[in-house]
Amino acid sequence: MSVMATSTNVSEKTQGRAKRFIGGVVEGFYGRPWTMEQRTELFKREQKWDLNTYLYAPKDDYKHRMYWRDLYSSEEAVQLIALITAARQHNIDFIYAISPGLDITFSNPKEVAALKRKLDQVRDFGCCSFSLLFDDIEADMCPADKQAFSSFAHAQVAITNEVYQHLREPETFLFCPTDYCAAFCTPNVSQSSYLRTVGDELLPGIDVLWTGPKVVSHKISVESIEEVSSILKRAPVIWDNIHANDYDPQRIFMGPYKDRPTELIPKLRGVLTNPNCEFYPNFVAIHTLATWCKASPDGATRDVEMGDEEQDPCYSPHKALMLALTDWLEEFMSTDQPTACLKKESSEEEPMQTDLGEHSYVPGPGENPLYTAEPLTLDDLKLLSDLFYLPYEYGSTAKTMLHELNWLKSHSQAAAVDTDQTAEWRSRARQFDDMCEAVVRMFNRLSNAPNRRILYDLYNYICDIKSGVHLAQAYVKSLGGLGKPSAQLMGADPEPWGFRGGLSGEFQRMLPGHGNRDLFKHPPKTAVYCIRPYCAEDKMDLQRIFTNMQQERRIMTDAPLISDLLSTGEIPPSPQCALVLEDDMGPCGYMLALMDAKAAAASVQKDTRDRAFEDFPSLITGQVLPRVTDPSPAKRMIAQLLSTIKSCGSKGVFCELRHSDRRMLDFYTKSNSFQPIKMDGLPPDVIAMGTGL
Ligand code: GDL
């Protein structure tokens, strides 16, 4: 069946007129594409906010990329026609993009014909604007293409020019290069032979997409655009990944469009934002981009909250954000499921709701009153945006929370001994607690908001932040000796939410600095530690750390413990049971374990019939130099060893602690998993603590 729809020749209509600035959205992310209903909703919003373009480029849509040669079925055609028609009704330029780069052979005429056939089909659906995308593909050409083209750029440009002419030079035709950001250019933008070929050979009516200095660009400067425009011989269309979140399932971005000066507007052909995969939370991303696109020198106001050097006379990210949030609040409050629809069959998208009809339940005297939800506030949305701000920046409340947690952590020991500091510490701990509570209240109000669609798109993220905040809150309480240390933090058998992040989380925790990059603007001066397996060359260093600590605590070792012999290397640790802690000055701590401590007990004339060995067959010991003020590396080493020992089938672990070793004693006492145990034959200044596994 051939499905035809009317197509207008835009270029005829606009001939002689200056091209309008392209402003809008590219659905160009990996993962689940938006639904047709969401796209139609997008067109409405774009029209309302004066944006004019939608670029259809969902990476995981079969027929956009992987099966680009396949024509659309009649059912799909009906849907696409409806979509293209809806875009036109809302005055949105629908640009159809195709990504043939995964497997196309540029030099084969059949391949070129397949591409033309596919685009002809979409043109017959009423589409007038097109795009060829060559992003995220292997830059190597196959032997046949190497014979036919002098470079990859020549191959791409040849096919793009041919298709553009075949489609009779549409008014809007976009090309996405393989080197689509400065970071991908060799050796740099101005000397890139790839970009030079594109600039020289691509027909002038074709516009080029560009993501800025990087794939996800923190800032885009006027100079950087002048540089790329000069080699491309045209002003680029920015494909902006500032709000894209397809690369990290824990992040979503609801901060304002930012760090692109409005001076760029006359130097660009346009801006298309490739936002979050979740449709509804993109309200801020698209609304603020629309505000930015409309920014003009007239009527501009300076934003008092911005630093002088960052001020853009025409656009204030803070004000743009507040405008967006104010409108978004209204949308949160509007129910997306009118009562009239509730009688419909339920589906995954529209779950059953409480019937609000005339037969609704009214509690009688003495009965439970109905649950009433507090309404969501603008402050809640401001906090939400702050917590999920931008890829390179947290919002102000999030920054304060991180800063305060860091302060509370590093000052807890001093506060424990100095009464002046105690008062300040407690007051700041209370304020931190209040901030955490505000997050929980925001979560509660959001989860009661009438518009369920937005909530469901946000749910995983807000749940995650609520749990993260909860852990931080419990941790601060335990630091201050307020309340019980949370069992979730270091318990022997925590619930799964106590060890979050799955395998990827495990990997991150094992990398130095937890695999995380510091996102503070002014990073706190904390040391970076590395925990690594022990190797034979470490023996001397470990002995040195051990002797240092013994001398510092004036410990006599004429009656050595099993732990002492482990530390001095006289008893070797069990395989995979030895970790070394390093900072930038070298080894600064260690943790060693013995799976079977009973065998070693004989060498220190200890009674091996002691019942304690039944319940706690394994032993752990370690030391950390005083320059390591942060207790977390030691905790992490212990956690790692406990997990290894457990996986080898041991029932329990004990440690031997001298009263004079206040630090380790304190450490195990606060760990909340080790408890004092009875063990015969220990010297009077030594206690044993154990934990079941
Ligand atoms: C990219 C991809 C885009 C993806 C984004 C963020 C371009 C031109 N291509 O490199 O599909 O969503 O990164 O992960 O940006």
PDB file of N, CA and C in Angstrom, residues 361-390:
ATOM      1  N   TYR A 361     -16.208   7.421  49.322  1.00  0.00           N
ATOM      2  CA  TYR A 361     -16.388   7.088  50.730  1.00  0.00           C
ATOM      3  C   TYR A 361     -16.232   8.317  51.625  1.00  0.00           C
ATOM      4  N   VAL A 362     -17.162   8.474  52.553  1.00  0.00           N
ATOM      5  CA  VAL A 362     -17.053   9.565  53.526  1.00  0.00           C
ATOM      6  C   VAL A 362     -16.979   8.922  54.910  1.00  0.00           C
ATOM      7  N   PRO A 363     -15.882   9.151  55.624  1.00  0.00           N
ATOM      8  CA  PRO A 363     -15.760   8.473  56.923  1.00  0.00           C
ATOM      9  C   PRO A 363     -16.792   8.981  57.930  1.00  0.00           C
ATOM     10  N   GLY A 364     -17.289   8.077  58.733  1.00  0.00           N
ATOM     11  CA  GLY A 364     -18.276   8.439  59.741  1.00  0.00           C
ATOM     12  C   GLY A 364     -17.598   8.937  61.010  1.00  0.00           C
ATOM     13  N   PRO A 365     -18.383   9.338  62.013  1.00  0.00           N
ATOM     14  CA  PRO A 365     -17.793   9.820  63.270  1.00  0.00           C
ATOM     15  C   PRO A 365     -16.971   8.710  63.929  1.00  0.00           C
ATOM     16  N   GLY A 366     -15.828   9.055  64.421  1.00  0.00           N
ATOM     17  CA  GLY A 366     -14.956   8.080  65.087  1.00  0.00           C
ATOM     18  C   GLY A 366     -14.139   7.232  64.125  1.00  0.00           C
ATOM     19  N   GLU A 367     -14.371   7.419  62.796  1.00  0.00           N
ATOM     20  CA  GLU A 367     -13.604   6.628  61.822  1.00  0.00           C
ATOM     21  C   GLU A 367     -12.380   7.410  61.373  1.00  0.00           C
ATOM     22  N   ASN A 368     -11.462   6.698  60.711  1.00  0.00           N
ATOM     23  CA  ASN A 368     -10.250   7.347  60.206  1.00  0.00           C
ATOM     24  C   ASN A 368     -10.601   8.449  59.216  1.00  0.00           C
ATOM     25  N   PRO A 369     -10.043   9.641  59.391  1.00  0.00           N
ATOM     26  CA  PRO A 369     -10.288  10.662  58.363  1.00  0.00           C
ATOM     27  C   PRO A 369      -9.587  10.248  57.071  1.00  0.00           C
ATOM     28  N   LEU A 370     -10.083  10.757  55.940  1.00  0.00           N
ATOM     29  CA  LEU A 370      -9.455  10.415  54.654  1.00  0.00           C
ATOM     30  C   LEU A 370      -8.052  10.995  54.577  1.00  0.00           C
ATOM     31  N   TYR A 371      -7.187  10.293  53.874  1.00  0.00           N
ATOM     32  CA  TYR A 371      -5.808  10.749  53.689  1.00  0.00           C
ATOM     33  C   TYR A 371      -5.813  12.013  52.838  1.00  0.00           C
ATOM     34  N   THR A 372      -5.180  13.053  53.332  1.00  0.00           N
ATOM     35  CA  THR A 372      -5.085  14.254  52.495  1.00  0.00           C
ATOM     36  C   THR A 372      -3.618  14.551  52.229  1.00  0.00           C
ATOM     37  N   ALA A 373      -3.359  14.873  50.982  1.00  0.00           N
ATOM     38  CA  ALA A 373      -1.965  15.120  50.598  1.00  0.00           C
ATOM     39  C   ALA A 373      -1.686  16.608  50.603  1.00  0.00           C
ATOM     40  N   GLU A 374      -0.509  16.958  51.091  1.00  0.00           N
ATOM     41  CA  GLU A 374      -0.104  18.378  51.036  1.00  0.00           C
ATOM     42  C   GLU A 374       0.202  18.732  49.599  1.00  0.00           C
ATOM     43  N   PRO A 375      -0.188  19.918  49.144  1.00  0.00           N
ATOM     44  CA  PRO A 375       0.103  20.249  47.742  1.00  0.00           C
ATOM     45  C   PRO A 375       1.582  20.554  47.522  1.00  0.00           C
ATOM     46  N   LEU A 376       2.022  20.238  46.326  1.00  0.00           N
ATOM     47  CA  LEU A 376       3.402  20.504  45.928  1.00  0.00           C
ATOM     48  C   LEU A 376       3.618  22.019  45.862  1.00  0.00           C
ATOM     49  N   THR A 377       4.824  22.483  46.208  1.00  0.00           N
ATOM     50  CA  THR A 377       5.081  23.925  46.172  1.00  0.00           C
ATOM     51  C   THR A 377       6.178  24.249  45.151  1.00  0.00           C
ATOM     52  N   LEU A 378       6.278  25.541  44.865  1.00  0.00           N
ATOM     53  CA  LEU A 378       7.334  25.989  43.957  1.00  0.00           C
ATOM     54  C   LEU A 378       8.706  25.694  44.575  1.00  0.00           C
ATOM     55  N   ASP A 379       8.791  25.819  45.902  1.00  0.00           N
ATOM     56  CA  ASP A 379      10.063  25.508  46.578  1.00  0.00           C
ATOM     57  C   ASP A 379      10.449  24.042  46.393  1.00  0.00           C
ATOM     58  N   ASP A 380       9.427  23.174  46.389  1.00  0.00           N
ATOM     59  CA  ASP A 380       9.722  21.750  46.156  1.00  0.00           C
ATOM     60  C   ASP A 380      10.359  21.573  44.775  1.00  0.00           C
ATOM     61  N   LEU A 381       9.784  22.248  43.780  1.00  0.00           N
ATOM     62  CA  LEU A 381      10.320  22.095  42.418  1.00  0.00           C
ATOM     63  C   LEU A 381      11.704  22.715  42.305  1.00  0.00           C
ATOM     64  N   LYS A 382      11.913  23.807  43.045  1.00  0.00           N
ATOM     65  CA  LYS A 382      13.240  24.436  43.029  1.00  0.00           C
ATOM     66  C   LYS A 382      14.261  23.447  43.628  1.00  0.00           C
ATOM     67  N   LEU A 383      13.851  22.795  44.705  1.00  0.00           N
ATOM     68  CA  LEU A 383      14.746  21.820  45.342  1.00  0.00           C
ATOM     69  C   LEU A 383      14.989  20.637  44.393  1.00  0.00           C
ATOM     70  N   LEU A 384      13.925  20.179  43.744  1.00  0.00           N
ATOM     71  CA  LEU A 384      14.061  19.069  42.792  1.00  0.00           C
ATOM     72  C   LEU A 384      15.076  19.430  41.708  1.00  0.00           C
ATOM     73  N   SER A 385      14.944  20.627  41.170  1.00  0.00           N
ATOM     74  CA  SER A 385      15.867  21.064  40.121  1.00  0.00           C
ATOM     75  C   SER A 385      17.290  21.184  40.672  1.00  0.00           C
ATOM     76  N   ASP A 386      17.414  21.671  41.901  1.00  0.00           N
ATOM     77  CA  ASP A 386      18.741  21.798  42.535  1.00  0.00           C
ATOM     78  C   ASP A 386      19.438  20.442  42.687  1.00  0.00           C
ATOM     79  N   LEU A 387      18.646  19.430  43.023  1.00  0.00           N
ATOM     80  CA  LEU A 387      19.234  18.107  43.264  1.00  0.00           C
ATOM     81  C   LEU A 387      19.593  17.416  41.956  1.00  0.00           C
ATOM     82  N   PHE A 388      18.867  17.762  40.901  1.00  0.00           N
ATOM     83  CA  PHE A 388      19.129  17.163  39.584  1.00  0.00           C
ATOM     84  C   PHE A 388      19.343  18.308  38.605  1.00  0.00           C
ATOM     85  N   TYR A 389      20.444  18.986  38.751  1.00  0.00           N
ATOM     86  CA  TYR A 389      20.622  20.262  38.063  1.00  0.00           C
ATOM     87  C   TYR A 389      21.201  20.066  36.657  1.00  0.00           C
ATOM     88  N   LEU A 390      22.512  20.070  36.559  1.00  0.00           N
ATOM     89  CA  LEU A 390      23.147  19.970  35.242  1.00  0.00           C
ATOM     90  C   LEU A 390      24.329  19.020  35.332  1.00  0.00           C
TER      91      LEU A 390
END
